[in-house]
Short mmCIF file of C-alpha atoms in Angstrom, two decimals:
data_model
loop_
_atom_site.label_atom_id
_atom_site.label_comp_id
_atom_site.label_asym_id
_atom_site.label_seq_id
_atom_site.Cartn_x
_atom_site.Cartn_y
_atom_site.Cartn_z
CA LEU U 1 117.41 129.13 78.93
CA LEU U 2 116.15 129.10 75.36
CA TRP U 3 113.50 130.49 73.02
CA VAL U 4 111.07 128.28 71.11
CA LEU U 5 109.66 129.40 67.76
CA SER U 6 106.45 128.16 66.14
CA GLY U 7 104.91 129.26 62.85
CA SER U 8 101.75 128.72 60.81
CA SER U 9 99.91 130.04 57.81
CA PRO U 10 97.54 132.81 58.98
CA VAL U 11 94.63 131.51 56.86
CA GLU U 12 94.79 127.83 57.82
CA PHE U 13 96.24 125.69 60.59
CA ASN U 14 99.29 124.52 58.69
CA ALA U 15 102.28 124.45 61.04
CA VAL U 16 105.77 125.33 59.89
CA THR U 17 107.99 122.33 60.62
CA TRP U 18 111.71 121.65 60.89
CA TRP U 19 113.47 118.32 60.43
CA PHE U 20 116.27 117.08 62.69
CA PRO U 21 118.03 113.73 63.13
CA ILE U 22 116.65 111.47 65.90
CA VAL U 23 113.54 113.57 66.66
CA GLY U 24 112.26 113.74 63.07
CA ARG U 25 110.00 116.51 61.81
CA ILE U 26 108.76 118.83 64.57
CA PRO U 27 106.56 121.96 64.63
CA TYR U 28 108.93 124.13 66.69
CA LYS U 29 112.56 125.16 66.80
CA GLY U 30 114.66 126.14 69.81
CA PHE U 31 117.29 128.88 70.02
CA PHE U 32 119.76 129.57 72.83
CA ASP U 33 120.34 133.11 71.53
CA LYS U 34 117.32 135.42 71.63
CA GLU U 35 118.58 137.53 68.73
CA ASP U 36 118.78 134.43 66.54
CA ALA U 37 115.23 133.55 67.54
CA LEU U 38 113.96 137.04 66.73
CA GLU U 39 115.71 136.96 63.35
CA ALA U 40 114.09 133.62 62.50
CA ALA U 41 110.69 134.95 63.65
CA LYS U 42 111.15 138.02 61.45
CA GLU U 43 111.90 135.80 58.46
CA LEU U 44 108.68 133.85 59.05
CA GLU U 45 106.69 137.07 59.29
CA GLU U 46 108.26 138.43 56.09
CA ASP U 47 107.27 135.20 54.33
CA GLY U 48 103.64 135.77 55.36
CA PHE U 49 103.43 133.40 58.33
CA ASP U 50 102.09 133.92 61.83
CA PHE U 51 104.78 133.29 64.45
CA PHE U 52 104.82 132.65 68.18
CA LEU U 53 108.01 132.96 70.24
CA ARG U 54 108.05 131.75 73.82
CA PRO U 55 110.73 131.25 76.47
CA SER U 56 111.47 127.79 77.85
CA PRO U 57 113.39 127.02 81.06
CA ALA U 58 114.33 123.43 80.17
CA PHE U 59 114.83 120.92 77.37
CA SER U 60 115.53 117.23 76.93
CA THR U 61 118.28 115.52 74.91
CA LEU U 62 116.03 112.41 74.85
CA GLY U 63 118.48 110.40 76.91
CA TRP U 64 121.45 110.93 74.62
CA PHE U 65 123.19 113.06 77.26
CA ASP U 66 122.72 113.77 80.95
CA ASP U 67 120.36 116.73 81.21
CA PRO U 68 121.40 119.04 84.06
CA LEU U 69 118.90 120.77 86.34
CA LEU U 70 119.71 124.36 85.41
CA SER U 71 119.07 127.49 87.44
CA THR U 72 116.41 128.62 84.95
CA VAL U 73 113.88 126.20 86.49
CA LEU U 74 114.55 127.27 90.07
CA VAL U 75 112.29 130.31 89.73
CA PHE U 76 109.34 127.89 89.53
CA ASN U 77 107.14 127.01 92.45
CA ASP U 78 107.68 123.52 93.88
CA VAL U 79 104.91 121.81 91.91
CA ALA U 80 105.98 123.31 88.58
CA LEU U 81 109.60 122.32 89.25
CA VAL U 82 108.71 118.68 89.96
CA ASN U 83 106.34 118.66 86.96
CA THR U 84 109.08 119.96 84.64
CA VAL U 85 111.68 117.45 85.81
CA ILE U 86 109.29 114.50 85.35
CA HIS U 87 108.11 115.88 81.99
CA GLU U 88 111.66 116.00 80.64
CA ILE U 89 112.57 112.58 82.06
CA LEU U 90 109.53 111.13 80.29
CA HIS U 91 110.98 112.37 76.99
CA ASN U 92 114.09 110.30 77.79
CA THR U 93 111.85 107.28 78.34
CA ILE U 94 109.47 107.61 75.38
CA TRP U 95 109.89 109.61 72.19
CA ILE U 96 108.07 108.67 69.00
CA LYS U 97 109.92 110.13 66.03
CA GLY U 98 107.95 112.75 64.09
CA SER U 99 105.05 112.83 66.60
CA ALA U 100 105.74 115.97 68.66
CA PRO U 101 102.12 116.69 69.74
CA PHE U 102 101.71 113.10 70.94
CA ASN U 103 105.04 113.15 72.78
CA GLU U 104 104.45 116.53 74.39
CA THR U 105 100.86 115.85 75.46
CA LEU U 106 101.97 112.53 76.95
CA ALA U 107 104.83 114.21 78.83
CA ASN U 108 102.48 116.97 79.96
CA PHE U 109 100.12 114.37 81.43
CA VAL U 110 102.86 112.33 83.11
CA GLY U 111 104.54 115.45 84.51
CA THR U 112 101.32 116.63 86.13
CA VAL U 113 100.19 113.25 87.46
CA GLY U 114 103.74 112.48 88.54
CA ALA U 115 103.95 115.73 90.50
CA SER U 116 100.72 114.88 92.29
CA GLU U 117 101.99 111.40 93.20
CA PHE U 118 105.36 112.80 94.27
CA TYR U 119 103.66 114.87 96.96
CA GLU U 120 101.16 112.16 97.90
CA LEU U 121 103.63 109.28 98.29
CA GLN U 122 106.72 110.79 99.89
CA ASP U 123 107.35 110.18 103.61
CA HIS U 124 106.04 113.61 104.56
CA ALA U 125 103.04 113.81 102.24
CA ASN U 126 101.87 117.27 101.29
CA ALA U 127 98.18 117.11 100.43
CA GLU U 128 98.04 120.78 99.49
CA LEU U 129 100.78 120.53 96.85
CA ALA U 130 99.34 117.26 95.54
CA GLN U 131 96.01 119.04 95.10
CA THR U 132 97.75 121.93 93.33
CA ALA U 133 99.06 119.45 90.75
CA ARG U 134 95.59 117.92 90.31
CA ASP U 135 94.07 121.37 89.89
CA GLN U 136 96.65 122.10 87.21
CA TRP U 137 95.60 119.04 85.23
CA SER U 138 91.93 119.91 85.61
CA ASP U 139 92.66 123.33 84.12
CA GLU U 140 94.75 121.75 81.34
CA LEU U 141 91.70 119.77 80.25
CA VAL U 142 89.54 122.91 80.28
CA PHE U 143 92.13 124.86 78.28
CA ALA U 144 92.46 121.99 75.79
CA GLU U 145 88.71 122.08 75.20
CA PHE U 146 88.84 125.87 74.80
CA LEU U 147 91.61 125.52 72.22
CA GLN U 148 89.69 122.88 70.29
CA LYS U 149 86.56 125.05 70.15
CA THR U 150 88.67 128.05 69.10
CA LYS U 151 90.26 125.99 66.33
CA ILE U 152 86.85 124.89 65.02
CA VAL U 153 85.53 128.47 64.97
CA LEU U 154 88.56 129.69 63.04
CA GLU U 155 88.56 126.72 60.66
CA ASN U 156 84.98 127.56 59.71
CA LEU U 157 86.21 131.00 58.68
CA TYR U 158 89.22 129.65 56.79
CA LYS U 159 86.97 127.32 54.80
CA GLN U 160 85.38 130.43 53.32
CA GLY U 161 88.67 131.08 51.54
CA ARG U 162 87.95 128.02 49.42
CA GLY U 163 84.96 127.12 47.26
CA ASP U 164 83.01 128.74 44.42
CA GLU U 165 83.00 132.30 45.80
CA PRO U 166 85.94 132.39 48.19
CA LEU U 167 86.78 135.24 50.51
CA SER U 168 90.06 136.98 49.78
CA ARG U 169 93.03 136.60 52.12
CA ARG U 170 92.50 140.19 53.28
CA GLN U 171 88.82 139.54 54.05
CA ILE U 172 89.69 136.43 56.04
CA LEU U 173 92.33 138.27 58.06
CA ASP U 174 89.94 141.15 58.79
CA GLN U 175 87.21 138.78 59.96
CA ARG U 176 89.77 136.84 61.96
CA GLN U 177 90.57 139.93 64.02
CA ILE U 178 86.89 140.24 64.93
CA LEU U 179 86.84 136.60 66.03
CA PHE U 180 90.06 137.05 68.01
CA LYS U 181 88.47 139.85 70.04
CA GLN U 182 85.54 137.61 70.96
CA ILE U 183 87.82 134.65 71.72
CA ALA U 184 89.94 136.87 74.01
CA LYS U 185 86.80 137.93 75.89
CA ASP U 186 85.72 134.30 76.23
CA TRP U 187 89.14 133.42 77.67
CA GLU U 188 88.98 136.25 80.22
CA THR U 189 85.61 134.91 81.40
CA LEU U 190 86.81 131.32 81.50
CA ARG U 191 90.13 131.81 83.26
CA SER U 192 88.53 133.49 86.26
CA SER U 193 86.72 130.21 86.98
CA LEU U 194 89.82 128.00 86.82
CA ARG U 195 91.40 126.34 89.84
CA SER U 196 95.16 126.86 89.53
CA ALA U 197 96.91 130.17 90.05
CA ASN U 198 98.97 129.65 86.88
CA TYR U 199 95.91 129.45 84.67
CA ARG U 200 93.97 132.18 86.45
CA ALA U 201 96.86 134.54 85.68
CA ALA U 202 97.50 133.25 82.15
CA GLN U 203 97.46 135.72 79.28
CA ILE U 204 97.27 134.10 75.88
CA LYS U 205 98.42 135.35 72.50
CA LEU U 206 96.04 134.74 69.62
CA ASN U 207 97.21 133.84 66.16
CA ASN U 208 97.42 130.55 64.29
CA ALA U 209 101.01 129.90 65.36
CA SER U 210 100.22 130.33 69.05
CA ILE U 211 97.16 128.07 68.85
CA VAL U 212 99.26 125.42 67.08
CA ALA U 213 101.95 125.81 69.77
CA TYR U 214 99.53 125.56 72.71
CA ARG U 215 97.89 122.47 71.19
CA ILE U 216 101.22 120.67 70.80
CA TYR U 217 101.06 120.13 74.56
CA LEU U 218 97.29 119.65 74.78
CA THR U 219 96.11 117.55 71.86
CA LYS U 220 93.37 115.16 73.00
CA PRO U 221 94.65 114.93 76.60
CA GLU U 222 91.44 113.14 77.58
CA LEU U 223 92.78 110.03 75.78
CA PHE U 224 95.72 109.84 78.18
CA ASP U 225 93.36 110.34 81.11
CA ALA U 226 91.27 107.39 79.90
CA HIS U 227 94.33 105.20 79.35
CA PHE U 228 95.67 106.01 82.81
CA LYS U 229 92.37 104.84 84.35
CA ALA U 230 92.46 101.70 82.18
CA CYS U 231 95.86 100.99 83.75
CA GLY U 232 94.33 101.16 87.22
CA SER U 233 95.45 104.78 87.71
CA ASP U 234 98.94 103.39 88.34
CA LEU U 235 101.62 105.58 86.76
CA LYS U 236 104.26 102.84 86.45
CA THR U 237 101.80 100.53 84.65
CA PHE U 238 100.62 103.42 82.48
CA ILE U 239 104.17 104.25 81.34
CA ALA U 240 104.92 100.58 80.63
CA SER U 241 101.76 100.48 78.53
CA MET U 242 102.75 103.63 76.64
CA LYS U 243 106.15 102.07 75.89
CA VAL U 244 104.33 99.13 74.30
CA PHE U 245 102.22 101.51 72.23
CA ALA U 246 105.25 103.58 71.20
CA GLU U 247 106.86 100.48 69.71
CA LYS U 248 103.85 99.74 67.51
CA GLU U 249 104.44 100.08 63.81
CA LEU U 250 101.55 101.94 62.20
CA PRO U 251 100.52 102.31 58.57
CA GLN U 252 102.25 105.39 57.15
CA GLU U 253 98.97 107.22 56.59
CA MET U 254 97.63 106.54 60.11
CA ASP U 255 97.64 109.35 62.66
CA ARG U 256 99.27 108.44 66.00
CA PHE U 257 96.32 109.86 67.96
CA GLU U 258 93.86 107.96 65.78
CA ALA U 259 95.66 104.73 66.60
CA PHE U 260 95.84 105.58 70.29
CA ALA U 261 92.12 106.37 70.44
CA GLU U 262 91.41 102.78 69.40
CA THR U 263 93.32 101.40 72.40
CA ALA U 264 93.00 104.20 74.98
CA ALA U 265 90.54 102.21 77.11
CA THR U 266 92.84 99.14 77.15
CA CYS U 267 96.02 98.89 79.20
CA LEU U 268 98.54 97.29 76.85
CA ALA U 269 100.96 96.53 79.69
CA LYS U 270 98.39 94.18 81.24
CA GLN U 271 98.39 92.18 78.02
CA LYS U 272 102.13 91.54 78.41
CA PRO U 273 102.52 90.16 81.96
CA ASN U 274 106.13 89.08 81.31
CA ASP U 275 107.23 92.54 80.19
CA LYS U 276 109.85 93.77 82.68
CA SER U 277 109.97 97.35 81.32
#
């Protein structure tokens, strides 16, 4: 359906961002025409940035228009289809302007848990498909941890480009390639132990832009897990609680995840018993 472009400096995790009305500043840009996407990717590369271009079968207009279920998602297996629909509907329900990683990780969590509940609670429950959704989330948590460790390893290298006797850009990029080879080997070892077929088959691209892009959907997912449990593992209560949190006004300098971490173990919806949302 469309192509999504992400970019980053190759010597630090500094995402390229674009600003749009309603959604605010976001670290990706979508294109319906592949040639336009490739041209924009080429421009990033010529300007010295890493880029990562990926296909996407769906998008959300955040409730401003009716989002059709297009044929591009029908190639998915059943669990992935349900997950995607719930993920995009969540964007219609909650979208915090300028906080793409928070929004996407939240939607990722709700899509996966929602898919599991969809197959558990319907009249003809399908335990196998419900378990497939749970396995997917288990692997998401493992992949998120892998990404965080990868980021730390690379950041330690990038720090050597600063200081009294800094490495040159060329030296950093050369050493980065050595690290990428080891990280790729680590991923091959890890993915063989994962539960879901999607992750066991997953090939990952390694550069700063791809790591930034993957982490948009998997930034501190354990916080949402903890908050879900604080809400009695009830999805409706969890979403009501997240709506309360989304409406909170934060100090301009405060990170949305930092604020959420302070309340992740408390269900905000339970503090507002008269809230009908």
